[in-house]
Amino acid sequence: MAEETGLAMALMDKIRADSAEIRLTPSSELQVLVPEGADAESVLESGSGPDIKTMRGSAERYYFSDLSMTESYAKHLYRLAERDPVRLIADTTRDESKTYPRPTPVETFLEQPFSMARSEIDAAIAAMASIPEYADIRTTSASNGALYLYSATYLGDAHAAGLAEWIEVGQKENP
Amino acid sequence: MSANYGYTGKILRVNLTTGKTWTDDTMKYKDFIGGEGMSMKIMWDEVPAGTHPFAPENKIVFGAGPLCGTGVPCSGRTNITSLLPSNPYHAVSSSHMGGYFSVELKYAGWDMIVVEGRSPKPVWLRIEDDKVKIEDGRWVWGKGMFDAMAMISSQVGKEAQIAAIGPAGENQLNLAVIRTGASHSAGGHGGVMGSKNLKAIAVKGTGSVKIAAKPEEMMAIDKYMMSIIGANNQHVVPRFPQPWAEYTNSGSRWTAKKGLFWGAANPPVETGECYPEDMQSVGLRTHKAFQDLGAVAEKYTVRMGGCAHCPIRCHSQVRIPQLEEKYGIDPNVANTCMGYSSPTGIMFKGTPDLPGQEKGEQSMITKTLGSHLADDYGVWCNYGQIGRDVAWAYDHGVFKRVLPAEEYASIPWDLLEKGDPAFLVDFYDRVANKRGEIWHIADGSYWLAKRWNLGEEYWAYDKNKLWSKLGFPVHHANESQSQVGALISCFSNRDAQNHSHSNFGAAGIPIDLLKDIAAEEWGSRDAIDAPKNYSPMNASKAKFVKWSLTRTLLHNSLTLCNWMWPMATSPLKERKYRGDTGLEAKFYSLVTGIQKSKEDLDLDAERSFTLFRALTVRAMGTADMRKDHDQTTSWVVTAEKGKDGKAIPQFTPGTDRMTQDDMELGRTLVYKEFGWDEKTGAPTRARLEALGMADVADGLAAKGLLPA
Ligand code: SF4
């Protein structure tokens, strides 16, 4: 038991150290720290600190400590780690449409931590149009031409259009 | 009288007709807190209805409050109150400037300055502690503000703080500013100073403001305040994702991020991550040049400037060599918000970048050139309305119709068409110096519409953004918290300048959190709507309206910056993003030693706001405020069209338009909150007496202006 706790501590130290450097810890990087036959995920499942959070990716789990980053930021890193730009853009848009609620300027994805190229963003948005699971993701343009994305699950068309115009144009005219 | 904590206890009185100066007792006005509240009382007592703003009988009051000069965060504002020339009834109104003027005034031993009369020749006022002298000002009259301030500085010393007017004020334009420092302009009352032949007031103080509390008590509350403060406009989440941030908002003025610099600082300063707990980086959170001038401005940014005792610093100071190379003006420019954006409103045909320019460079040059010119001439933009009025007059053939042919032909319209900011050099000169007919654009919208016969269409056109036929535009109105912003604007005599509601709604946290806080403050989650998704009027919105109106007046009285205060939200997750709306009262009690709860102070502010209402009733000569004062222009209560050309019905997602019936209900509910007559919206005798203003009730009664 004492050994197990020591092992969990070592794994948590690694996660916390990674999080302090603003990176997620994939389970593959934890697995090399445990003795043969042991499973890092199970070690953490049986006992980890309240700050240690996890997200399941398509191939493995990712861990982070919320002492160093918020869940929302970790989600961005997780989506980046999954290397699926279409899903990243769609899920980020859904989160914003649901939470605030507001449409998402495509410029968001040019910024850190996404740092995507404009061409990559445009390609992802174009690809979404033909994939049924992204049918809720729509676009609207403000009168200055800025493109916004929104999820029709959470925002109506007129609402999204009105908000995009306000955020992009109205707000700047009313400082 | 003996010195008071917070207050100096003295008001400087100046009569420019007689050349007499004397001292008045601040504390006889103590029920009105300070700054704007006390100024309202002086205007009520001493300036009769029907006085013209430019008559010697009008008075202009420069007011500091009890918190000014004490180090309370964001307490460096100056309130200026007088009759407003651009208002059709010349109703009393206030303008506000930041900088260091009011703090220096307090250090010199004065809470306020009241100027009356008219000097037979141009003068400036020299205040060095208790030594006050009216100085010959003929040698600075006619100068632009930058030169005039430098010249007066050379006489009184560079440590003096100066409030001055430019040619626009001297020439008694309705739209003229009073400015202090490099970039702090109060719009609206420059012509009043000009009418008194008063070019400037220079003040130098060697004293201090006494504080009742122990130093450690002040330190503790200051530290607490610094944990609650956000970025400019009390935006409490960053614009860009940060590891520490749970939320972001693309409209947030918390623009700091890794890799964003004050690029022209030596060495360049990185704004960086700015953790909310790090007090030392509060001043880096708001990169205002990036916000106001665009990403292109990063490398021209020297630093952020601002007002005394403000950790936020919302005025960007930039150095743009192109201004010197192309236009021969000082490349060092400072300004903020509308000071930068109003010149682009005048250049309404756009300012496309020229070959070889960076993206957004021509717009940046337009903004900085225009702000320099407006600041030198002292022209006020009426919160951006001057640009929309230029656009309307140009596009609707008004200039062609009203300007003499020779004058029309002499105006370089080709520069406007091309988007060449050199148009502004010509424009501001004509306007400030009252050349030809075009300068009447600075009469303000009410007078302009009359003079140039602009017709109903001018008022009804939504993109003109005219809120009221009293001639003022939208300033955080229906687009800011639905009926709350809309109704706030209805109680004003000029653009509303109210940020108590708009900062709350734009704090950046999700609507569900805002609704939780709204329920705690105003009794119901329904006090606030999500942007562009409005519900009909209700009683909690009326409470929110009253709170915003009175809190803003409280700030202008204390004097605190309402572009930051009140602290209704905070960046702290552990506080569930709650701020502390009792902070004003805590600071007031500690500084003055007069114990007041937030309810006490809110009541004091309500007294002042009710007096402001009485002043408006008196100025307009009618008690029927609902009908004659509080109405909006028609576009506000007309359904707007969506992208598909179809009307978006009010109270459906996607629109921020109001309905007439709902606004009338809103007026009734707000009148009720204030205890005013619910039919007319005028203060009743009972309410005035309950607020200790029987004299005001008597004054209104004598003119038949009390509601039945
Ligand atoms: S936020 Fe801006 S206007 Fe307000 S006190 Fe600070 S610098 Fe002055």
PDB file of N, CA, C and O and ligand atoms in Angstrom, chain B residues 73-77 97-99 184 229 231-234 288 305-315 336 560-565, ligand 1:
ATOM      1  N   PRO B  73      -7.960  53.704  -5.198  1.00  0.00           N
ATOM      2  CA  PRO B  73      -7.779  53.401  -6.621  1.00  0.00           C
ATOM      3  C   PRO B  73      -8.827  54.063  -7.518  1.00  0.00           C
ATOM      4  O   PRO B  73     -10.020  54.046  -7.213  1.00  0.00           O
ATOM      5  N   CYS B  74      -8.336  54.651  -8.589  1.00  0.00           N
ATOM      6  CA  CYS B  74      -9.180  55.286  -9.619  1.00  0.00           C
ATOM      7  C   CYS B  74      -9.964  56.481  -9.041  1.00  0.00           C
ATOM      8  O   CYS B  74     -11.165  56.618  -9.274  1.00  0.00           O
ATOM      9  N   SER B  75      -9.287  57.327  -8.291  1.00  0.00           N
ATOM     10  CA  SER B  75      -9.972  58.463  -7.651  1.00  0.00           C
ATOM     11  C   SER B  75      -9.447  59.804  -8.161  1.00  0.00           C
ATOM     12  O   SER B  75      -9.552  60.807  -7.461  1.00  0.00           O
ATOM     13  N   GLY B  76      -8.925  59.819  -9.381  1.00  0.00           N
ATOM     14  CA  GLY B  76      -8.328  61.065  -9.877  1.00  0.00           C
ATOM     15  C   GLY B  76      -9.214  61.872 -10.808  1.00  0.00           C
ATOM     16  O   GLY B  76      -8.733  62.735 -11.519  1.00  0.00           O
ATOM     17  N   ARG B  77     -10.506  61.611 -10.803  1.00  0.00           N
ATOM     18  CA  ARG B  77     -11.365  62.288 -11.775  1.00  0.00           C
ATOM     19  C   ARG B  77     -11.813  63.659 -11.280  1.00  0.00           C
ATOM     20  O   ARG B  77     -11.936  63.905 -10.082  1.00  0.00           O
ATOM     21  N   MET B  97     -13.320  64.800 -16.439  1.00  0.00           N
ATOM     22  CA  MET B  97     -11.986  64.541 -16.979  1.00  0.00           C
ATOM     23  C   MET B  97     -11.141  63.854 -15.906  1.00  0.00           C
ATOM     24  O   MET B  97     -11.386  63.984 -14.707  1.00  0.00           O
ATOM     25  N   GLY B  98     -10.176  63.103 -16.398  1.00  0.00           N
ATOM     26  CA  GLY B  98      -9.270  62.427 -15.474  1.00  0.00           C
ATOM     27  C   GLY B  98      -8.015  63.260 -15.273  1.00  0.00           C
ATOM     28  O   GLY B  98      -8.084  64.477 -15.115  1.00  0.00           O
ATOM     29  N   GLY B  99      -6.883  62.612 -15.279  1.00  0.00           N
ATOM     30  CA  GLY B  99      -5.623  63.326 -15.097  1.00  0.00           C
ATOM     31  C   GLY B  99      -5.292  63.537 -13.635  1.00  0.00           C
ATOM     32  O   GLY B  99      -5.639  62.723 -12.764  1.00  0.00           O
ATOM     33  N   HIS B 184      -6.746  64.237 -21.244  1.00  0.00           N
ATOM     34  CA  HIS B 184      -7.956  64.069 -20.433  1.00  0.00           C
ATOM     35  C   HIS B 184      -8.952  65.186 -20.714  1.00  0.00           C
ATOM     36  O   HIS B 184      -8.805  66.298 -20.202  1.00  0.00           O
ATOM     37  N   ILE B 229     -10.124  44.307  -8.320  1.00  0.00           N
ATOM     38  CA  ILE B 229     -10.092  45.096  -9.549  1.00  0.00           C
ATOM     39  C   ILE B 229      -9.760  44.198 -10.745  1.00  0.00           C
ATOM     40  O   ILE B 229      -9.045  43.196 -10.609  1.00  0.00           O
ATOM     41  N   ALA B 231      -9.597  44.660 -15.326  1.00  0.00           N
ATOM     42  CA  ALA B 231      -8.932  45.515 -16.304  1.00  0.00           C
ATOM     43  C   ALA B 231      -9.832  46.717 -16.545  1.00  0.00           C
ATOM     44  O   ALA B 231     -10.826  46.912 -15.835  1.00  0.00           O
ATOM     45  N   ASN B 232      -9.507  47.543 -17.532  1.00  0.00           N
ATOM     46  CA  ASN B 232     -10.313  48.730 -17.804  1.00  0.00           C
ATOM     47  C   ASN B 232     -11.775  48.334 -18.043  1.00  0.00           C
ATOM     48  O   ASN B 232     -12.063  47.296 -18.645  1.00  0.00           O
ATOM     49  N   ASN B 233     -12.689  49.189 -17.579  1.00  0.00           N
ATOM     50  CA  ASN B 233     -14.133  48.921 -17.608  1.00  0.00           C
ATOM     51  C   ASN B 233     -14.516  47.765 -16.692  1.00  0.00           C
ATOM     52  O   ASN B 233     -15.573  47.156 -16.861  1.00  0.00           O
ATOM     53  N   GLN B 234     -13.652  47.457 -15.759  1.00  0.00           N
ATOM     54  CA  GLN B 234     -13.851  46.334 -14.843  1.00  0.00           C
ATOM     55  C   GLN B 234     -14.224  45.070 -15.625  1.00  0.00           C
ATOM     56  O   GLN B 234     -15.141  44.321 -15.261  1.00  0.00           O
ATOM     57  N   LYS B 288      -4.086  49.488 -24.080  1.00  0.00           N
ATOM     58  CA  LYS B 288      -5.165  50.273 -24.679  1.00  0.00           C
ATOM     59  C   LYS B 288      -4.865  50.668 -26.119  1.00  0.00           C
ATOM     60  O   LYS B 288      -5.790  50.909 -26.900  1.00  0.00           O
ATOM     61  N   GLY B 305      -0.805  55.459 -20.010  1.00  0.00           N
ATOM     62  CA  GLY B 305      -0.898  56.559 -19.051  1.00  0.00           C
ATOM     63  C   GLY B 305      -2.302  56.573 -18.470  1.00  0.00           C
ATOM     64  O   GLY B 305      -3.141  55.763 -18.851  1.00  0.00           O
ATOM     65  N   GLY B 306      -2.545  57.522 -17.590  1.00  0.00           N
ATOM     66  CA  GLY B 306      -3.887  57.572 -17.012  1.00  0.00           C
ATOM     67  C   GLY B 306      -3.981  58.630 -15.942  1.00  0.00           C
ATOM     68  O   GLY B 306      -3.232  59.608 -15.937  1.00  0.00           O
ATOM     69  N   CYS B 307      -4.909  58.414 -15.034  1.00  0.00           N
ATOM     70  CA  CYS B 307      -5.226  59.424 -14.023  1.00  0.00           C
ATOM     71  C   CYS B 307      -4.473  59.129 -12.727  1.00  0.00           C
ATOM     72  O   CYS B 307      -4.002  58.016 -12.503  1.00  0.00           O
ATOM     73  N   ALA B 308      -4.458  60.131 -11.879  1.00  0.00           N
ATOM     74  CA  ALA B 308      -3.827  59.978 -10.573  1.00  0.00           C
ATOM     75  C   ALA B 308      -4.459  58.802  -9.830  1.00  0.00           C
ATOM     76  O   ALA B 308      -5.672  58.592  -9.892  1.00  0.00           O
ATOM     77  N   HIS B 309      -3.614  58.065  -9.154  1.00  0.00           N
ATOM     78  CA  HIS B 309      -4.064  56.991  -8.269  1.00  0.00           C
ATOM     79  C   HIS B 309      -4.876  55.926  -8.989  1.00  0.00           C
ATOM     80  O   HIS B 309      -5.779  55.342  -8.401  1.00  0.00           O
ATOM     81  N   CYS B 310      -4.557  55.717 -10.252  1.00  0.00           N
ATOM     82  CA  CYS B 310      -5.247  54.653 -10.982  1.00  0.00           C
ATOM     83  C   CYS B 310      -4.252  53.581 -11.398  1.00  0.00           C
ATOM     84  O   CYS B 310      -3.302  53.883 -12.116  1.00  0.00           O
ATOM     85  N   PRO B 311      -4.466  52.356 -10.950  1.00  0.00           N
ATOM     86  CA  PRO B 311      -3.549  51.284 -11.342  1.00  0.00           C
ATOM     87  C   PRO B 311      -3.836  50.733 -12.736  1.00  0.00           C
ATOM     88  O   PRO B 311      -3.062  49.942 -13.250  1.00  0.00           O
ATOM     89  N   ILE B 312      -4.926  51.158 -13.349  1.00  0.00           N
ATOM     90  CA  ILE B 312      -5.342  50.547 -14.614  1.00  0.00           C
ATOM     91  C   ILE B 312      -4.635  51.161 -15.816  1.00  0.00           C
ATOM     92  O   ILE B 312      -4.145  50.460 -16.684  1.00  0.00           O
ATOM     93  N   ARG B 313      -4.597  52.493 -15.896  1.00  0.00           N
ATOM     94  CA  ARG B 313      -3.916  53.218 -16.975  1.00  0.00           C
ATOM     95  C   ARG B 313      -4.588  52.946 -18.318  1.00  0.00           C
ATOM     96  O   ARG B 313      -4.110  52.136 -19.114  1.00  0.00           O
ATOM     97  N   CYS B 314      -5.666  53.646 -18.615  1.00  0.00           N
ATOM     98  CA  CYS B 314      -6.412  53.338 -19.844  1.00  0.00           C
ATOM     99  C   CYS B 314      -6.132  54.295 -20.989  1.00  0.00           C
ATOM    100  O   CYS B 314      -6.789  54.226 -22.021  1.00  0.00           O
ATOM    101  N   HIS B 315      -5.160  55.199 -20.809  1.00  0.00           N
ATOM    102  CA  HIS B 315      -4.796  56.095 -21.919  1.00  0.00           C
ATOM    103  C   HIS B 315      -3.487  55.596 -22.524  1.00  0.00           C
ATOM    104  O   HIS B 315      -2.472  55.521 -21.832  1.00  0.00           O
ATOM    105  N   THR B 336      -7.578  57.957 -25.510  1.00  0.00           N
ATOM    106  CA  THR B 336      -8.294  56.725 -25.166  1.00  0.00           C
ATOM    107  C   THR B 336      -9.652  56.714 -25.847  1.00  0.00           C
ATOM    108  O   THR B 336     -10.192  57.758 -26.208  1.00  0.00           O
ATOM    109  N   LEU B 560     -14.799  59.173  -7.990  1.00  0.00           N
ATOM    110  CA  LEU B 560     -14.206  57.918  -8.439  1.00  0.00           C
ATOM    111  C   LEU B 560     -14.493  57.754  -9.929  1.00  0.00           C
ATOM    112  O   LEU B 560     -15.472  58.296 -10.431  1.00  0.00           O
ATOM    113  N   CYS B 561     -13.660  56.975 -10.571  1.00  0.00           N
ATOM    114  CA  CYS B 561     -13.816  56.784 -12.017  1.00  0.00           C
ATOM    115  C   CYS B 561     -14.932  55.788 -12.305  1.00  0.00           C
ATOM    116  O   CYS B 561     -14.815  54.606 -11.986  1.00  0.00           O
ATOM    117  N   ASN B 562     -16.008  56.264 -12.918  1.00  0.00           N
ATOM    118  CA  ASN B 562     -17.116  55.368 -13.254  1.00  0.00           C
ATOM    119  C   ASN B 562     -16.814  54.510 -14.484  1.00  0.00           C
ATOM    120  O   ASN B 562     -17.606  53.663 -14.871  1.00  0.00           O
ATOM    121  N   TRP B 563     -15.635  54.711 -15.069  1.00  0.00           N
ATOM    122  CA  TRP B 563     -15.202  53.813 -16.142  1.00  0.00           C
ATOM    123  C   TRP B 563     -14.620  52.529 -15.522  1.00  0.00           C
ATOM    124  O   TRP B 563     -14.355  51.579 -16.230  1.00  0.00           O
ATOM    125  N   MET B 564     -14.455  52.540 -14.185  1.00  0.00           N
ATOM    126  CA  MET B 564     -13.998  51.359 -13.440  1.00  0.00           C
ATOM    127  C   MET B 564     -15.007  50.940 -12.370  1.00  0.00           C
ATOM    128  O   MET B 564     -15.336  49.767 -12.239  1.00  0.00           O
ATOM    129  N   TRP B 565     -15.411  51.898 -11.572  1.00  0.00           N
ATOM    130  CA  TRP B 565     -16.341  51.618 -10.485  1.00  0.00           C
ATOM    131  C   TRP B 565     -17.763  51.522 -11.028  1.00  0.00           C
ATOM    132  O   TRP B 565     -18.025  52.133 -12.052  1.00  0.00           O
TER     133      TRP B 565
HETATM  134  S1  SF4 C   1      -9.541  53.713 -15.733  1.00  0.00           S
HETATM  135 FE1  SF4 C   1      -8.753  55.248 -17.155  1.00  0.00          FE
HETATM  136  S2  SF4 C   1     -10.142  57.026 -16.942  1.00  0.00           S
HETATM  137 FE2  SF4 C   1     -10.441  55.700 -15.151  1.00  0.00          FE
HETATM  138  S3  SF4 C   1      -9.097  56.513 -13.578  1.00  0.00           S
HETATM  139 FE3  SF4 C   1      -7.980  54.900 -14.657  1.00  0.00          FE
HETATM  140  S4  SF4 C   1      -6.805  55.918 -16.268  1.00  0.00           S
HETATM  141 FE4  SF4 C   1      -8.396  57.349 -15.552  1.00  0.00          FE
END
